[in-house]
Amino acid sequence: MQNVTVSAVSGHPVQLAEPRVTDADLTRVVDHWTDRISRVLPDRPDLVVLPEMFDRPQVNGQPGPTQLPIEAREEFARGKGSRVRDALAEIAVTHHTYVTYPSYRVDDDGALVNALEFIGRDGGTAAVYDKIVPTLGEQAGLGIRPGDTVLAADLDFGRVSGIICFDLNFEQVRAAVAQVQPRLIVFPSAYHGGLMQNYWALSCRSFFVGAVNPPNRSAIIDPTGQEVASTSTYDWLITRTINLDYTLVHLDNNREKLLQLKQKYGPEVQIHDPGLVGMVIVYSHSDAVDSATMVAEFEMQVLDAYFADSTAHLAERGVRVPR
């Protein structure tokens, strides 16, 4: 069993009267988001996930809020210093949690990078991911430098990966993330992405938590692509405990074995069938036996091994599987 409590914290950004960010405005940003995060802390999360660019204010124009002009965005990114990060690090240390910091940072050579930092329980940097595919507007307008490596960070509760907003659209990025076999994918974003969130979870065999700017919903999705929790229409906060001790198996050749598994381990095993996709998740709720050991004990193939065997048999018959 590997229970992890995850919170997604979203909300409207701080609104400005003028398209420039003063020191007093930066204080408002820190106070605003510290208050938002404080609302999930009674649940004692292991990880707090925030949306992309959550700390960047908007101009309260007419008829509604608008993004800062390009020049003001760059000025804010270069001038905000460590004030926001310091506040997040204090929360991480005080509440013994990881906190994500998805925002622009200035690299050592002065380039702007759209980055996702995992602040550790000790306030230090546990991992950093740089957005691989910035939007054309980011590249042309702000000169955002793209990253070139997917994230595979082994935190104290399991392996995590991360992507940022526009990355969700690109199969090359998804395939690379799947290769590192995360147990949890973190997705801070300014847009939702629709069914692509579910597809990423299913295809990467990973839990997926998306913290998305309003009015979109933030959600937690399980490794079969099924949404298990989401924010409501009234607030943009969610906390859920998920179990990262899981193994995916196909139903073919395993139905009787799954019954035997349940008969032996009783409440120490949970077999979740989402329907429609021909697979189940085997969760271990045991402190002594993990899900992989349970599955191996009853000689069940894991899902991807079963799929690999299926195409291998075709190759033995001289059938070429398209790629």
CSV table of C-alpha atoms in Angstrom, one decimal:
chain,number,residue,atom,x,y,z
A,1,MET,CA,0.0,0.0,0.0
A,2,GLN,CA,1.3,3.4,-0.9
A,3,ASN,CA,-1.4,6.0,0.0
A,4,VAL,CA,-0.6,9.6,-1.1
A,5,THR,CA,-2.9,12.6,-0.4
A,6,VAL,CA,-2.9,15.0,-3.3
A,7,SER,CA,-4.4,18.5,-3.4
A,8,ALA,CA,-5.1,20.6,-6.5
A,9,VAL,CA,-5.5,24.3,-5.6
A,10,SER,CA,-6.7,26.7,-8.2
A,11,GLY,CA,-8.5,30.0,-8.2
A,12,HIS,CA,-8.6,33.4,-10.0
A,13,PRO,CA,-5.4,35.4,-10.1
A,14,VAL,CA,-4.9,38.7,-8.3
A,15,GLN,CA,-6.5,41.5,-10.3
A,16,LEU,CA,-4.6,44.8,-11.0
A,17,ALA,CA,-6.0,48.2,-11.9
A,18,GLU,CA,-2.9,49.0,-14.0
A,19,PRO,CA,-0.8,46.8,-16.3
A,20,ARG,CA,2.2,46.8,-14.0
A,21,VAL,CA,3.1,44.9,-10.9
A,22,THR,CA,4.3,46.8,-7.9
A,23,ASP,CA,5.9,45.5,-4.7
A,24,ALA,CA,2.6,45.9,-2.9
A,25,ASP,CA,0.9,43.8,-5.7
A,26,LEU,CA,3.5,41.1,-5.2
A,27,THR,CA,2.6,41.0,-1.5
A,28,ARG,CA,-1.1,40.6,-2.5
A,29,VAL,CA,-0.1,37.7,-4.7
A,30,VAL,CA,1.7,35.9,-1.9
A,31,ASP,CA,-1.2,36.6,0.6
A,32,HIS,CA,-3.8,35.5,-1.9
A,33,TRP,CA,-2.2,32.1,-2.7
A,34,THR,CA,-1.1,31.4,0.8
A,35,ASP,CA,-4.8,31.8,1.8
A,36,ARG,CA,-5.9,29.5,-1.1
A,37,ILE,CA,-3.5,26.8,-0.1
A,38,SER,CA,-4.4,27.1,3.6
A,39,ARG,CA,-7.8,25.7,2.8
A,40,VAL,CA,-6.5,22.3,1.9
A,41,LEU,CA,-3.8,22.0,4.6
A,42,PRO,CA,-6.2,20.5,7.2
A,43,ASP,CA,-6.3,17.4,5.0
A,44,ARG,CA,-2.5,17.1,5.4
A,45,PRO,CA,-1.6,16.6,1.7
A,46,ASP,CA,1.6,15.0,0.6
A,47,LEU,CA,1.5,17.1,-2.5
A,48,VAL,CA,-0.1,20.4,-3.4
A,49,VAL,CA,-0.4,21.1,-7.1
A,50,LEU,CA,-0.9,24.7,-8.4
A,51,PRO,CA,-1.9,25.9,-11.9
A,52,GLU,CA,0.4,27.2,-14.6
A,53,MET,CA,1.4,30.8,-14.0
A,54,PHE,CA,-0.8,31.0,-10.9
A,55,ASP,CA,1.3,33.8,-9.5
A,56,ARG,CA,1.0,36.1,-12.5
A,57,PRO,CA,-1.7,38.8,-11.9
A,58,GLN,CA,-4.2,40.0,-14.5
A,59,VAL,CA,-5.5,43.4,-15.4
A,60,ASN,CA,-9.1,44.0,-14.4
A,61,GLY,CA,-10.1,45.6,-17.6
A,62,GLN,CA,-13.4,45.9,-19.4
A,63,PRO,CA,-15.4,43.8,-20.0
A,64,GLY,CA,-13.3,41.3,-18.0
A,65,PRO,CA,-9.8,40.5,-16.8
A,66,THR,CA,-7.1,40.4,-19.4
A,67,GLN,CA,-3.6,39.1,-19.5
A,68,LEU,CA,-0.7,41.4,-18.7
A,69,PRO,CA,0.9,42.9,-21.9
A,70,ILE,CA,3.9,41.0,-23.1
A,71,GLU,CA,6.3,43.6,-21.7
A,72,ALA,CA,4.7,43.5,-18.3
A,73,ARG,CA,4.8,39.7,-18.2
A,74,GLU,CA,8.5,39.6,-18.8
A,75,GLU,CA,9.0,42.4,-16.3
A,76,PHE,CA,7.1,40.4,-13.7
A,77,ALA,CA,9.0,37.2,-14.4
A,78,ARG,CA,12.3,38.9,-14.1
A,79,GLY,CA,11.5,41.2,-11.2
A,80,LYS,CA,9.5,39.0,-8.8
A,81,GLY,CA,12.5,37.4,-7.2
A,82,SER,CA,12.0,34.6,-4.8
A,83,ARG,CA,9.1,36.0,-2.8
A,84,VAL,CA,6.5,33.6,-4.1
A,85,ARG,CA,8.8,30.6,-3.9
A,86,ASP,CA,9.9,31.5,-0.4
A,87,ALA,CA,6.2,31.5,0.7
A,88,LEU,CA,5.6,28.1,-0.9
A,89,ALA,CA,8.8,26.7,0.7
A,90,GLU,CA,7.6,27.9,4.1
A,91,ILE,CA,4.3,26.0,3.6
A,92,ALA,CA,6.2,22.9,2.5
A,93,VAL,CA,8.4,22.9,5.6
A,94,THR,CA,5.7,23.8,8.1
A,95,HIS,CA,3.2,21.2,6.8
A,96,HIS,CA,5.7,18.6,5.7
A,97,THR,CA,4.4,18.5,2.1
A,98,TYR,CA,5.6,18.8,-1.4
A,99,VAL,CA,4.4,22.0,-3.2
A,100,THR,CA,4.6,22.6,-6.9
A,101,TYR,CA,5.8,26.0,-8.2
A,102,PRO,CA,4.8,26.3,-11.9
A,103,SER,CA,5.9,29.6,-13.2
A,104,TYR,CA,8.4,31.4,-15.4
A,105,ARG,CA,11.9,31.4,-14.0
A,106,VAL,CA,15.1,33.1,-15.2
A,107,ASP,CA,17.8,30.6,-16.1
A,108,ASP,CA,21.5,31.1,-15.2
A,109,ASP,CA,22.2,32.6,-18.6
A,110,GLY,CA,19.3,35.0,-18.4
A,111,ALA,CA,16.8,33.0,-20.5
A,112,LEU,CA,13.2,32.7,-19.5
A,113,VAL,CA,11.9,29.2,-19.0
A,114,ASN,CA,8.4,27.9,-18.3
A,115,ALA,CA,9.2,25.6,-15.4
A,116,LEU,CA,7.5,23.3,-12.9
A,117,GLU,CA,9.5,23.0,-9.7
A,118,PHE,CA,8.7,20.5,-7.0
A,119,ILE,CA,9.6,22.1,-3.7
A,120,GLY,CA,10.4,19.3,-1.2
A,121,ARG,CA,9.2,18.8,2.3
A,122,ASP,CA,12.4,20.4,3.5
A,123,GLY,CA,11.9,23.5,1.4
A,124,GLY,CA,14.6,22.6,-1.1
A,125,THR,CA,14.2,21.8,-4.8
A,126,ALA,CA,13.2,18.1,-5.2
A,127,ALA,CA,12.8,18.2,-9.0
A,128,VAL,CA,12.4,20.6,-11.9
A,129,TYR,CA,10.8,20.2,-15.3
A,130,ASP,CA,11.1,22.7,-18.2
A,131,LYS,CA,8.1,22.9,-20.6
A,132,ILE,CA,9.2,21.1,-23.7
A,133,VAL,CA,6.7,22.7,-26.2
A,134,PRO,CA,6.0,26.4,-25.3
A,135,THR,CA,3.3,28.0,-27.4
A,136,LEU,CA,4.2,30.0,-30.4
A,137,GLY,CA,3.3,33.1,-28.5
A,138,GLU,CA,5.6,32.2,-25.7
A,139,GLN,CA,8.5,31.5,-28.1
A,140,ALA,CA,8.0,34.5,-30.3
A,141,GLY,CA,6.7,37.0,-27.8
A,142,LEU,CA,8.8,36.2,-24.7
A,143,GLY,CA,11.6,34.1,-26.1
A,144,ILE,CA,10.8,31.2,-23.8
A,145,ARG,CA,13.5,28.6,-24.1
A,146,PRO,CA,12.0,25.0,-24.4
A,147,GLY,CA,13.2,22.1,-22.3
A,148,ASP,CA,14.5,18.9,-23.8
A,149,THR,CA,14.0,16.3,-21.1
A,150,VAL,CA,11.0,14.7,-19.6
A,151,LEU,CA,10.8,14.5,-15.8
A,152,ALA,CA,11.3,11.3,-13.8
A,153,ALA,CA,11.6,12.2,-10.1
A,154,ASP,CA,11.6,9.6,-7.4
A,155,LEU,CA,9.9,11.4,-4.5
A,156,ASP,CA,9.4,9.7,-1.1
A,157,PHE,CA,6.0,8.4,-2.1
A,158,GLY,CA,6.8,7.3,-5.7
A,159,ARG,CA,7.9,8.3,-9.2
A,160,VAL,CA,6.4,11.5,-10.6
A,161,SER,CA,6.5,13.2,-14.0
A,162,GLY,CA,5.2,16.5,-15.1
A,163,ILE,CA,4.0,18.3,-18.1
A,164,ILE,CA,2.8,21.9,-18.6
A,165,CYS,CA,-0.3,23.0,-20.5
A,166,PHE,CA,0.5,23.0,-24.3
A,167,ASP,CA,2.7,19.8,-23.8
A,168,LEU,CA,-0.5,17.8,-23.5
A,169,ASN,CA,-1.0,18.0,-27.3
A,170,PHE,CA,2.1,16.3,-28.4
A,171,GLU,CA,2.5,12.5,-28.8
A,172,GLN,CA,6.3,12.8,-28.7
A,173,VAL,CA,6.1,14.1,-25.2
A,174,ARG,CA,3.5,11.6,-24.1
A,175,ALA,CA,5.5,8.7,-25.4
A,176,ALA,CA,8.6,9.9,-23.6
A,177,VAL,CA,6.7,10.3,-20.3
A,178,ALA,CA,5.3,6.8,-20.7
A,179,GLN,CA,8.8,5.4,-21.0
A,180,VAL,CA,9.9,6.7,-17.6
A,181,GLN,CA,6.9,4.9,-16.0
A,182,PRO,CA,5.6,7.5,-13.5
A,183,ARG,CA,3.0,6.6,-10.9
A,184,LEU,CA,1.7,10.2,-10.9
A,185,ILE,CA,1.7,12.8,-13.7
A,186,VAL,CA,1.3,16.4,-12.6
A,187,PHE,CA,-0.3,18.8,-15.0
A,188,PRO,CA,-0.4,22.5,-14.2
A,189,SER,CA,-2.2,24.3,-17.0
A,190,ALA,CA,-4.0,27.4,-18.3
A,191,TYR,CA,-6.3,25.2,-20.3
A,192,HIS,CA,-8.1,21.9,-19.6
A,193,GLY,CA,-7.3,19.7,-22.6
A,194,GLY,CA,-10.5,17.7,-22.4
A,195,LEU,CA,-10.2,13.9,-23.1
A,196,MET,CA,-6.5,14.2,-23.6
A,197,GLN,CA,-6.1,14.2,-19.8
A,198,ASN,CA,-7.8,10.9,-19.6
A,199,TYR,CA,-5.8,9.5,-22.5
A,200,TRP,CA,-2.5,10.5,-21.0
A,201,ALA,CA,-3.5,8.7,-17.7
A,202,LEU,CA,-4.6,5.5,-19.5
A,203,SER,CA,-1.7,5.4,-22.0
A,204,CYS,CA,1.0,6.2,-19.4
A,205,ARG,CA,-0.6,3.8,-16.9
A,206,SER,CA,-0.4,6.5,-14.3
A,207,PHE,CA,-2.5,8.6,-12.0
A,208,PHE,CA,-2.9,12.1,-13.4
A,209,VAL,CA,-3.6,15.3,-11.5
A,210,GLY,CA,-4.5,18.5,-13.4
A,211,ALA,CA,-4.6,21.8,-11.7
A,212,VAL,CA,-6.2,24.1,-14.2
A,213,ASN,CA,-7.2,27.8,-14.1
A,214,PRO,CA,-10.9,28.7,-13.6
A,215,PRO,CA,-13.5,28.3,-15.0
A,216,ASN,CA,-12.1,24.9,-15.9
A,217,ARG,CA,-12.2,22.1,-13.4
A,218,SER,CA,-9.2,20.5,-11.8
A,219,ALA,CA,-9.3,16.7,-11.6
A,220,ILE,CA,-7.6,13.5,-10.5
A,221,ILE,CA,-7.7,10.6,-13.0
A,222,ASP,CA,-6.7,7.0,-12.3
A,223,PRO,CA,-4.5,4.8,-14.5
A,224,THR,CA,-7.4,3.5,-16.5
A,225,GLY,CA,-8.4,7.0,-17.6
A,226,GLN,CA,-11.3,7.3,-15.2
A,227,GLU,CA,-11.9,10.5,-13.3
A,228,VAL,CA,-12.0,9.8,-9.6
A,229,ALA,CA,-12.3,13.3,-8.3
A,230,SER,CA,-12.8,16.9,-9.6
A,231,THR,CA,-13.4,20.4,-8.3
A,232,SER,CA,-17.0,21.7,-8.2
A,233,THR,CA,-18.6,24.7,-10.0
A,234,TYR,CA,-18.4,26.7,-6.8
A,235,ASP,CA,-14.7,26.4,-5.8
A,236,TRP,CA,-11.5,25.2,-7.3
A,237,LEU,CA,-10.0,23.1,-4.5
A,238,ILE,CA,-9.8,19.3,-4.3
A,239,THR,CA,-8.1,16.8,-2.1
A,240,ARG,CA,-8.1,13.0,-2.6
A,241,THR,CA,-6.0,10.1,-1.2
A,242,ILE,CA,-4.9,7.8,-3.9
A,243,ASN,CA,-3.0,4.5,-3.7
A,244,LEU,CA,0.1,4.3,-5.9
A,245,ASP,CA,0.6,0.6,-5.1
A,246,TYR,CA,-1.3,-0.7,-8.2
A,247,THR,CA,-0.8,-3.1,-11.1
A,248,LEU,CA,-2.8,-3.2,-14.3
A,249,VAL,CA,-3.9,-6.5,-15.8
A,250,HIS,CA,-6.1,-7.5,-18.7
A,251,LEU,CA,-9.2,-9.6,-18.1
A,252,ASP,CA,-8.2,-12.2,-20.7
A,253,ASN,CA,-7.1,-15.4,-19.0
A,254,ASN,CA,-7.3,-13.7,-15.6
A,255,ARG,CA,-10.9,-13.8,-14.5
A,256,GLU,CA,-10.6,-16.9,-12.4
A,257,LYS,CA,-7.2,-15.8,-11.1
A,258,LEU,CA,-8.6,-12.5,-10.0
A,259,LEU,CA,-11.3,-14.4,-8.0
A,260,GLN,CA,-8.7,-16.5,-6.3
A,261,LEU,CA,-6.6,-13.4,-5.5
A,262,LYS,CA,-9.6,-11.8,-3.8
A,263,GLN,CA,-10.4,-14.9,-1.9
A,264,LYS,CA,-6.9,-15.1,-0.5
A,265,TYR,CA,-6.3,-11.5,0.4
A,266,GLY,CA,-9.8,-10.2,1.1
A,267,PRO,CA,-9.9,-6.5,2.0
A,268,GLU,CA,-6.1,-6.3,1.6
A,269,VAL,CA,-6.6,-6.3,-2.2
A,270,GLN,CA,-9.0,-4.1,-4.3
A,271,ILE,CA,-9.8,-5.1,-7.8
A,272,HIS,CA,-11.3,-2.1,-9.7
A,273,ASP,CA,-13.0,-2.7,-13.0
A,274,PRO,CA,-13.7,0.6,-14.7
A,275,GLY,CA,-15.7,-1.1,-17.5
A,276,LEU,CA,-15.3,-0.7,-21.3
A,277,VAL,CA,-11.5,-1.1,-21.5
A,278,GLY,CA,-11.1,-4.8,-20.7
A,279,MET,CA,-8.6,-4.2,-17.9
A,280,VAL,CA,-8.7,-3.9,-14.1
A,281,ILE,CA,-6.5,-2.2,-11.5
A,282,VAL,CA,-5.2,-4.4,-8.7
A,283,TYR,CA,-4.5,-2.2,-5.6
A,284,SER,CA,-2.7,-3.6,-2.6
A,285,HIS,CA,-4.0,-2.3,0.7
A,286,SER,CA,-1.5,-4.6,2.5
A,287,ASP,CA,1.7,-3.3,4.3
A,288,ALA,CA,3.3,-6.7,3.8
A,289,VAL,CA,2.6,-7.6,0.1
A,290,ASP,CA,2.6,-5.2,-2.8
A,291,SER,CA,0.3,-5.4,-5.8
A,292,ALA,CA,3.1,-6.6,-8.2
A,293,THR,CA,3.8,-9.6,-5.9
A,294,MET,CA,0.1,-10.4,-5.6
A,295,VAL,CA,-0.3,-10.5,-9.4
A,296,ALA,CA,2.9,-12.6,-9.8
A,297,GLU,CA,1.7,-15.0,-7.2
A,298,PHE,CA,-1.3,-16.0,-9.3
A,299,GLU,CA,0.8,-16.0,-12.6
A,300,MET,CA,-1.1,-13.1,-14.1
A,301,GLN,CA,0.7,-11.1,-16.9
A,302,VAL,CA,0.8,-7.4,-16.4
A,303,LEU,CA,-1.2,-5.4,-19.0
A,304,ASP,CA,1.7,-4.3,-21.2
A,305,ALA,CA,3.3,-7.7,-21.2
A,306,TYR,CA,0.0,-9.2,-22.5
A,307,PHE,CA,-0.2,-6.6,-25.2
A,308,ALA,CA,3.4,-7.2,-26.2
A,309,ASP,CA,2.8,-11.0,-26.4
A,310,SER,CA,-0.2,-10.3,-28.7
A,311,THR,CA,1.9,-8.4,-31.3
A,312,ALA,CA,4.8,-10.9,-30.9
A,313,HIS,CA,2.5,-13.8,-32.0
A,314,LEU,CA,1.7,-11.8,-35.1
A,315,ALA,CA,5.3,-11.3,-35.8
A,316,GLU,CA,5.9,-15.0,-35.5
A,317,ARG,CA,3.3,-15.5,-38.2
A,318,GLY,CA,5.0,-13.0,-40.5
A,319,VAL,CA,2.3,-10.3,-39.9
A,320,ARG,CA,3.7,-6.8,-39.8
A,321,VAL,CA,2.1,-4.6,-37.2
A,322,PRO,CA,1.9,-0.9,-38.4
A,323,ARG,CA,3.7,1.7,-36.3
